[in-house]
């Protein structure tokens, strides 16, 4: 288990994959952990690891009022966090020609982009007022580095998130709060289970969680998981755009909502 300098953590998207692995690492290291997600059984199983140090919450991360209520309850019971990890996210293919996919893009932006700001906002003033070291962590993606065919909504949400975190980082430079951008490549989770294309550098969630927490503890503002895939992505981005696009167009596309292999997008109407 990774030794942790963090004692009070909030983790959104804690039900599975990376979020669950992060929560397990933090609980195992002795931290108090707010477990935020939508799947109650998975959250309860995590909380059972240390019921005196955990609480379970099930808000929609794009719901400002619900997140503020969650934050107020957590801080009243356990104090001000020194780590907030905005990990909740959804993924799915996108086709601009399909009117129904516009709702997919809207919901993806609500969760993947707005949901990060909504997760940070209720804690930020209290963290700043404490004067103690704190960290805000946003889980973006290598998909935010360049748009990919058939994945426009997800890429847009993660690119927007990267820019938002850059802005927030600059704003908080004068404080003791650091802002960290996480750019995972492919990870073995439910979000990638239906992918029909090659996933080089596929990581296990437990390994990714350990590397993420170690990187944040070390003060790294940009963390790529795994690092070698970041170099591969940068190298591909040096290619002429037409050649880069031709390579990507040769790959199978991510399933759209409702297609075989697609993942659920909570709240999609």
mmCIF file of C-alpha atoms in Angstrom:
data_model
loop_
_atom_site.group_PDB
_atom_site.id
_atom_site.type_symbol
_atom_site.label_atom_id
_atom_site.label_comp_id
_atom_site.label_asym_id
_atom_site.label_seq_id
_atom_site.Cartn_x
_atom_site.Cartn_y
_atom_site.Cartn_z
ATOM 1 C CA UNK A 1 0.000 0.000 0.000
ATOM 2 C CA UNK A 2 1.330 3.452 -0.944
ATOM 3 C CA UNK A 3 2.297 5.603 2.078
ATOM 4 C CA UNK A 4 0.173 8.739 1.877
ATOM 5 C CA UNK A 5 0.783 12.306 2.948
ATOM 6 C CA UNK A 6 -2.952 12.889 2.603
ATOM 7 C CA UNK A 7 -5.241 12.395 5.588
ATOM 8 C CA UNK A 8 -8.649 13.553 4.376
ATOM 9 C CA UNK A 9 -9.676 12.748 0.804
ATOM 10 C CA UNK A 10 -12.726 13.056 -1.425
ATOM 11 C CA UNK A 11 -12.933 10.718 -4.430
ATOM 12 C CA UNK A 12 -15.664 11.000 -7.042
ATOM 13 C CA UNK A 13 -16.382 8.111 -9.371
ATOM 14 C CA UNK A 14 -15.340 5.770 -6.568
ATOM 15 C CA UNK A 15 -17.553 2.876 -7.683
ATOM 16 C CA UNK A 16 -15.105 1.106 -9.957
ATOM 17 C CA UNK A 17 -11.975 1.211 -12.065
ATOM 18 C CA UNK A 18 -9.504 3.930 -11.173
ATOM 19 C CA UNK A 19 -11.773 5.575 -8.588
ATOM 20 C CA UNK A 20 -12.228 2.379 -6.629
ATOM 21 C CA UNK A 21 -8.494 1.664 -6.770
ATOM 22 C CA UNK A 22 -7.717 5.178 -5.516
ATOM 23 C CA UNK A 23 -10.192 4.822 -2.673
ATOM 24 C CA UNK A 24 -8.684 1.482 -1.637
ATOM 25 C CA UNK A 25 -5.172 2.936 -1.628
ATOM 26 C CA UNK A 26 -6.196 5.917 0.474
ATOM 27 C CA UNK A 27 -8.244 3.866 2.929
ATOM 28 C CA UNK A 28 -5.374 1.397 3.271
ATOM 29 C CA UNK A 29 -2.995 4.261 4.002
ATOM 30 C CA UNK A 30 -5.184 5.431 6.889
ATOM 31 C CA UNK A 31 -6.941 8.398 5.307
ATOM 32 C CA UNK A 32 -10.511 9.477 5.918
ATOM 33 C CA UNK A 33 -12.264 9.089 2.562
ATOM 34 C CA UNK A 34 -15.513 10.462 1.152
ATOM 35 C CA UNK A 35 -16.729 7.866 -1.352
ATOM 36 C CA UNK A 36 -18.765 9.559 -4.080
ATOM 37 C CA UNK A 37 -20.505 7.602 -6.818
ATOM 38 C CA UNK A 38 -23.793 6.163 -8.052
ATOM 39 C CA UNK A 39 -23.501 2.435 -7.300
ATOM 40 C CA UNK A 40 -24.381 1.986 -3.656
ATOM 41 C CA UNK A 41 -23.248 -1.653 -3.234
ATOM 42 C CA UNK A 42 -19.749 -0.892 -4.516
ATOM 43 C CA UNK A 43 -19.460 2.172 -2.293
ATOM 44 C CA UNK A 44 -20.718 0.296 0.755
ATOM 45 C CA UNK A 45 -18.126 -2.443 0.165
ATOM 46 C CA UNK A 46 -15.367 0.168 0.179
ATOM 47 C CA UNK A 47 -16.747 1.891 3.271
ATOM 48 C CA UNK A 48 -16.795 -1.451 5.090
ATOM 49 C CA UNK A 49 -12.981 -1.476 4.898
ATOM 50 C CA UNK A 50 -12.882 1.349 7.452
ATOM 51 C CA UNK A 51 -16.400 2.423 8.426
ATOM 52 C CA UNK A 52 -15.137 4.853 11.050
ATOM 53 C CA UNK A 53 -13.176 6.767 8.386
ATOM 54 C CA UNK A 54 -15.515 6.639 5.398
ATOM 55 C CA UNK A 55 -18.839 8.046 4.275
ATOM 56 C CA UNK A 56 -20.865 7.211 1.181
ATOM 57 C CA UNK A 57 -22.541 9.822 -1.043
ATOM 58 C CA UNK A 58 -24.542 9.380 -4.252
ATOM 59 C CA UNK A 59 -24.962 12.783 -5.918
ATOM 60 C CA UNK A 60 -24.940 13.516 -9.620
ATOM 61 C CA UNK A 61 -21.580 15.286 -9.954
ATOM 62 C CA UNK A 62 -23.090 17.901 -12.280
ATOM 63 C CA UNK A 63 -25.675 18.860 -9.623
ATOM 64 C CA UNK A 64 -24.262 21.904 -7.818
ATOM 65 C CA UNK A 65 -26.745 21.776 -4.941
ATOM 66 C CA UNK A 66 -26.175 18.070 -4.316
ATOM 67 C CA UNK A 67 -22.381 18.456 -4.315
ATOM 68 C CA UNK A 68 -22.546 21.405 -1.936
ATOM 69 C CA UNK A 69 -24.732 19.395 0.448
ATOM 70 C CA UNK A 70 -22.306 16.475 0.266
ATOM 71 C CA UNK A 71 -19.330 18.731 0.957
ATOM 72 C CA UNK A 72 -21.021 20.410 3.914
ATOM 73 C CA UNK A 73 -21.893 17.052 5.483
ATOM 74 C CA UNK A 74 -18.395 15.647 4.962
ATOM 75 C CA UNK A 75 -16.600 18.678 6.408
ATOM 76 C CA UNK A 76 -18.929 18.822 9.397
ATOM 77 C CA UNK A 77 -18.219 15.166 10.199
ATOM 78 C CA UNK A 78 -14.579 14.742 9.143
ATOM 79 C CA UNK A 79 -13.064 18.179 8.551
ATOM 80 C CA UNK A 80 -11.604 19.971 5.545
ATOM 81 C CA UNK A 81 -10.053 17.664 2.934
ATOM 82 C CA UNK A 82 -6.451 17.980 1.848
ATOM 83 C CA UNK A 83 -7.121 15.997 -1.348
ATOM 84 C CA UNK A 84 -10.062 16.164 -3.761
ATOM 85 C CA UNK A 85 -9.913 13.811 -6.739
ATOM 86 C CA UNK A 86 -12.493 14.570 -9.427
ATOM 87 C CA UNK A 87 -12.427 11.219 -11.177
ATOM 88 C CA UNK A 88 -16.068 10.698 -12.218
ATOM 89 C CA UNK A 89 -16.369 10.419 -15.976
ATOM 90 C CA UNK A 90 -18.202 8.779 -18.843
ATOM 91 C CA UNK A 91 -17.153 7.814 -22.373
ATOM 92 C CA UNK A 92 -18.822 6.888 -25.618
ATOM 93 C CA UNK A 93 -18.663 7.272 -29.371
ATOM 94 C CA UNK A 94 -20.150 10.319 -31.060
ATOM 95 C CA UNK A 95 -21.510 11.099 -34.525
ATOM 96 C CA UNK A 96 -22.381 14.726 -35.273
ATOM 97 C CA UNK A 97 -24.740 13.641 -38.042
ATOM 98 C CA UNK A 98 -26.972 11.900 -35.493
ATOM 99 C CA UNK A 99 -29.317 14.277 -33.662
ATOM 100 C CA UNK A 100 -29.595 11.886 -30.716
ATOM 101 C CA UNK A 101 -25.862 12.145 -30.116
ATOM 102 C CA UNK A 102 -26.145 15.832 -29.252
ATOM 103 C CA UNK A 103 -27.676 14.766 -25.951
ATOM 104 C CA UNK A 104 -24.700 12.440 -25.471
ATOM 105 C CA UNK A 105 -22.294 15.356 -25.914
ATOM 106 C CA UNK A 106 -24.279 17.566 -23.534
ATOM 107 C CA UNK A 107 -24.315 14.907 -20.822
ATOM 108 C CA UNK A 108 -20.635 14.073 -21.334
ATOM 109 C CA UNK A 109 -19.682 17.727 -20.917
ATOM 110 C CA UNK A 110 -21.863 17.969 -17.811
ATOM 111 C CA UNK A 111 -20.120 15.029 -16.149
ATOM 112 C CA UNK A 112 -16.553 15.137 -17.487
ATOM 113 C CA UNK A 113 -16.039 18.911 -17.467
ATOM 114 C CA UNK A 114 -18.644 20.705 -15.369
ATOM 115 C CA UNK A 115 -18.586 17.841 -12.864
ATOM 116 C CA UNK A 116 -14.940 18.548 -12.022
ATOM 117 C CA UNK A 117 -15.576 22.215 -11.223
ATOM 118 C CA UNK A 118 -18.715 21.246 -9.315
ATOM 119 C CA UNK A 119 -16.665 18.764 -7.261
ATOM 120 C CA UNK A 120 -13.939 21.280 -6.407
ATOM 121 C CA UNK A 121 -16.088 24.349 -5.729
ATOM 122 C CA UNK A 122 -17.665 23.429 -2.358
ATOM 123 C CA UNK A 123 -14.279 22.607 -0.826
ATOM 124 C CA UNK A 124 -12.051 25.293 -2.304
ATOM 125 C CA UNK A 125 -12.711 28.195 0.054
ATOM 126 C CA UNK A 126 -12.407 25.999 3.157
ATOM 127 C CA UNK A 127 -9.173 24.477 1.852
ATOM 128 C CA UNK A 128 -7.750 27.912 1.088
ATOM 129 C CA UNK A 129 -8.794 29.289 4.480
ATOM 130 C CA UNK A 130 -7.117 26.388 6.298
ATOM 131 C CA UNK A 131 -3.709 27.500 5.025
ATOM 132 C CA UNK A 132 -2.653 23.860 4.883
ATOM 133 C CA UNK A 133 -1.240 22.051 1.891
ATOM 134 C CA UNK A 134 -3.987 20.670 -0.312
ATOM 135 C CA UNK A 135 -4.352 19.124 -3.764
ATOM 136 C CA UNK A 136 -7.083 19.263 -6.385
ATOM 137 C CA UNK A 137 -6.805 16.445 -8.917
ATOM 138 C CA UNK A 138 -8.680 16.323 -12.206
ATOM 139 C CA UNK A 139 -8.666 13.093 -14.201
ATOM 140 C CA UNK A 140 -8.462 14.093 -17.876
ATOM 141 C CA UNK A 141 -7.188 11.807 -20.652
ATOM 142 C CA UNK A 142 -4.703 11.546 -23.478
ATOM 143 C CA UNK A 143 -7.842 11.852 -25.609
ATOM 144 C CA UNK A 144 -7.871 15.502 -24.592
ATOM 145 C CA UNK A 145 -4.553 16.105 -26.361
ATOM 146 C CA UNK A 146 -6.003 15.650 -29.854
ATOM 147 C CA UNK A 147 -9.406 14.958 -31.320
ATOM 148 C CA UNK A 148 -10.046 11.440 -32.595
ATOM 149 C CA UNK A 149 -12.585 10.334 -35.239
ATOM 150 C CA UNK A 150 -15.843 9.121 -33.748
ATOM 151 C CA UNK A 151 -14.886 10.346 -30.280
ATOM 152 C CA UNK A 152 -15.540 14.063 -30.556
ATOM 153 C CA UNK A 153 -17.669 14.482 -27.433
ATOM 154 C CA UNK A 154 -15.247 12.684 -25.122
ATOM 155 C CA UNK A 155 -12.178 14.376 -26.604
ATOM 156 C CA UNK A 156 -13.846 17.788 -26.314
ATOM 157 C CA UNK A 157 -14.782 17.199 -22.689
ATOM 158 C CA UNK A 158 -11.245 16.157 -21.745
ATOM 159 C CA UNK A 159 -9.574 18.942 -23.754
ATOM 160 C CA UNK A 160 -11.828 21.435 -22.019
ATOM 161 C CA UNK A 161 -10.932 19.892 -18.678
ATOM 162 C CA UNK A 162 -7.200 20.238 -19.355
ATOM 163 C CA UNK A 163 -7.671 23.945 -20.152
ATOM 164 C CA UNK A 164 -9.854 24.464 -17.065
ATOM 165 C CA UNK A 165 -7.233 22.866 -14.818
ATOM 166 C CA UNK A 166 -4.538 25.082 -16.354
ATOM 167 C CA UNK A 167 -6.592 28.145 -15.475
ATOM 168 C CA UNK A 168 -7.310 26.959 -11.946
ATOM 169 C CA UNK A 169 -3.639 26.085 -11.387
ATOM 170 C CA UNK A 170 -2.601 29.612 -12.324
ATOM 171 C CA UNK A 171 -5.236 31.132 -10.042
ATOM 172 C CA UNK A 172 -4.085 29.090 -7.044
ATOM 173 C CA UNK A 173 -0.321 29.638 -7.450
ATOM 174 C CA UNK A 174 -0.237 32.102 -4.506
ATOM 175 C CA UNK A 175 -1.854 29.533 -2.189
ATOM 176 C CA UNK A 176 -0.859 26.217 -0.638
ATOM 177 C CA UNK A 177 -3.261 24.372 -2.951
ATOM 178 C CA UNK A 178 -1.826 22.563 -5.964
ATOM 179 C CA UNK A 179 -3.737 21.511 -9.074
ATOM 180 C CA UNK A 180 -2.873 18.280 -10.863
ATOM 181 C CA UNK A 181 -3.874 17.139 -14.348
ATOM 182 C CA UNK A 182 -3.970 13.382 -14.857
ATOM 183 C CA UNK A 183 -3.837 12.094 -18.431
ATOM 184 C CA UNK A 184 -4.361 8.332 -18.462
ATOM 185 C CA UNK A 185 -4.005 6.325 -21.621
ATOM 186 C CA UNK A 186 -5.877 3.041 -21.765
ATOM 187 C CA UNK A 187 -6.862 1.424 -18.486
ATOM 188 C CA UNK A 188 -8.648 -1.869 -17.887
ATOM 189 C CA UNK A 189 -12.045 -0.563 -16.723
ATOM 190 C CA UNK A 190 -15.684 -0.803 -17.800
ATOM 191 C CA UNK A 191 -15.143 2.319 -19.934
ATOM 192 C CA UNK A 192 -12.662 0.472 -22.151
ATOM 193 C CA UNK A 193 -14.221 -3.001 -22.026
ATOM 194 C CA UNK A 194 -16.210 -2.419 -25.214
ATOM 195 C CA UNK A 195 -13.384 -0.868 -27.236
ATOM 196 C CA UNK A 196 -12.827 -2.636 -30.543
ATOM 197 C CA UNK A 197 -9.445 -1.088 -31.320
ATOM 198 C CA UNK A 198 -5.859 -1.625 -30.155
ATOM 199 C CA UNK A 199 -5.110 -0.212 -26.688
ATOM 200 C CA UNK A 200 -1.308 0.042 -26.357
ATOM 201 C CA UNK A 201 0.045 0.387 -22.830
ATOM 202 C CA UNK A 202 -3.158 -0.924 -21.226
ATOM 203 C CA UNK A 203 -2.766 -0.432 -17.457
ATOM 204 C CA UNK A 204 -4.362 -2.107 -14.481
ATOM 205 C CA UNK A 205 -6.302 0.324 -12.296
ATOM 206 C CA UNK A 206 -4.404 -0.578 -9.109
ATOM 207 C CA UNK A 207 -1.046 0.262 -10.667
ATOM 208 C CA UNK A 208 -2.420 3.505 -12.096
ATOM 209 C CA UNK A 209 -3.800 4.524 -8.691
ATOM 210 C CA UNK A 210 -0.456 3.983 -6.979
ATOM 211 C CA UNK A 211 1.399 5.988 -9.606
ATOM 212 C CA UNK A 212 -1.170 8.762 -9.521
ATOM 213 C CA UNK A 213 -1.046 9.206 -5.749
ATOM 214 C CA UNK A 214 2.741 9.034 -5.678
ATOM 215 C CA UNK A 215 2.931 11.675 -8.408
ATOM 216 C CA UNK A 216 0.517 14.020 -6.650
ATOM 217 C CA UNK A 217 2.374 13.574 -3.344
ATOM 218 C CA UNK A 218 5.619 14.461 -5.157
ATOM 219 C CA UNK A 219 4.021 17.655 -6.479
ATOM 220 C CA UNK A 220 3.896 16.654 -10.156
ATOM 221 C CA UNK A 221 1.390 18.918 -11.876
ATOM 222 C CA UNK A 222 1.036 16.790 -15.018
ATOM 223 C CA UNK A 223 0.897 13.014 -14.691
ATOM 224 C CA UNK A 224 0.640 10.690 -17.697
ATOM 225 C CA UNK A 225 -0.285 7.049 -17.140
ATOM 226 C CA UNK A 226 1.695 5.218 -18.392
ATOM 227 C CA UNK A 227 4.409 7.728 -19.277
ATOM 228 C CA UNK A 228 5.569 5.873 -22.419
ATOM 229 C CA UNK A 229 2.133 6.233 -23.990
ATOM 230 C CA UNK A 230 2.401 9.970 -23.507
ATOM 231 C CA UNK A 231 5.599 9.958 -25.543
ATOM 232 C CA UNK A 232 3.903 7.854 -28.232
ATOM 233 C CA UNK A 233 1.014 10.295 -28.389
ATOM 234 C CA UNK A 234 3.359 13.282 -28.650
ATOM 235 C CA UNK A 235 5.275 11.562 -31.437
ATOM 236 C CA UNK A 236 2.091 10.865 -33.415
ATOM 237 C CA UNK A 237 1.050 14.483 -32.973
ATOM 238 C CA UNK A 238 4.216 15.544 -34.810
ATOM 239 C CA UNK A 239 2.924 13.891 -37.975
ATOM 240 C CA UNK A 240 1.189 15.993 -40.627
ATOM 241 C CA UNK A 241 -2.488 16.255 -39.730
ATOM 242 C CA UNK A 242 -3.681 14.423 -42.855
ATOM 243 C CA UNK A 243 -1.399 11.454 -42.157
ATOM 244 C CA UNK A 244 -2.347 11.400 -38.467
ATOM 245 C CA UNK A 245 -6.028 11.420 -39.375
ATOM 246 C CA UNK A 246 -5.555 8.646 -41.933
ATOM 247 C CA UNK A 247 -3.966 6.431 -39.277
ATOM 248 C CA UNK A 248 -6.801 7.058 -36.834
ATOM 249 C CA UNK A 249 -9.492 6.555 -39.470
ATOM 250 C CA UNK A 250 -8.149 3.044 -39.983
ATOM 251 C CA UNK A 251 -9.079 2.092 -36.412
ATOM 252 C CA UNK A 252 -12.504 0.822 -35.298
ATOM 253 C CA UNK A 253 -14.561 3.525 -33.604
ATOM 254 C CA UNK A 254 -15.742 3.547 -30.009
ATOM 255 C CA UNK A 255 -19.348 2.269 -29.731
ATOM 256 C CA UNK A 256 -22.024 4.947 -29.563
ATOM 257 C CA UNK A 257 -24.699 4.957 -26.870
ATOM 258 C CA UNK A 258 -26.991 1.981 -27.391
ATOM 259 C CA UNK A 259 -24.591 0.070 -29.635
ATOM 260 C CA UNK A 260 -23.076 -3.269 -28.546
ATOM 261 C CA UNK A 261 -20.139 -2.673 -26.235
ATOM 262 C CA UNK A 262 -21.190 0.841 -25.239
ATOM 263 C CA UNK A 263 -21.063 1.926 -21.613
ATOM 264 C CA UNK A 264 -23.905 3.466 -19.645
ATOM 265 C CA UNK A 265 -24.103 7.263 -19.438
ATOM 266 C CA UNK A 266 -26.054 8.124 -16.253
ATOM 267 C CA UNK A 267 -28.732 10.753 -16.698
ATOM 268 C CA UNK A 268 -28.769 10.550 -20.504
ATOM 269 C CA UNK A 269 -32.201 11.538 -21.803
#
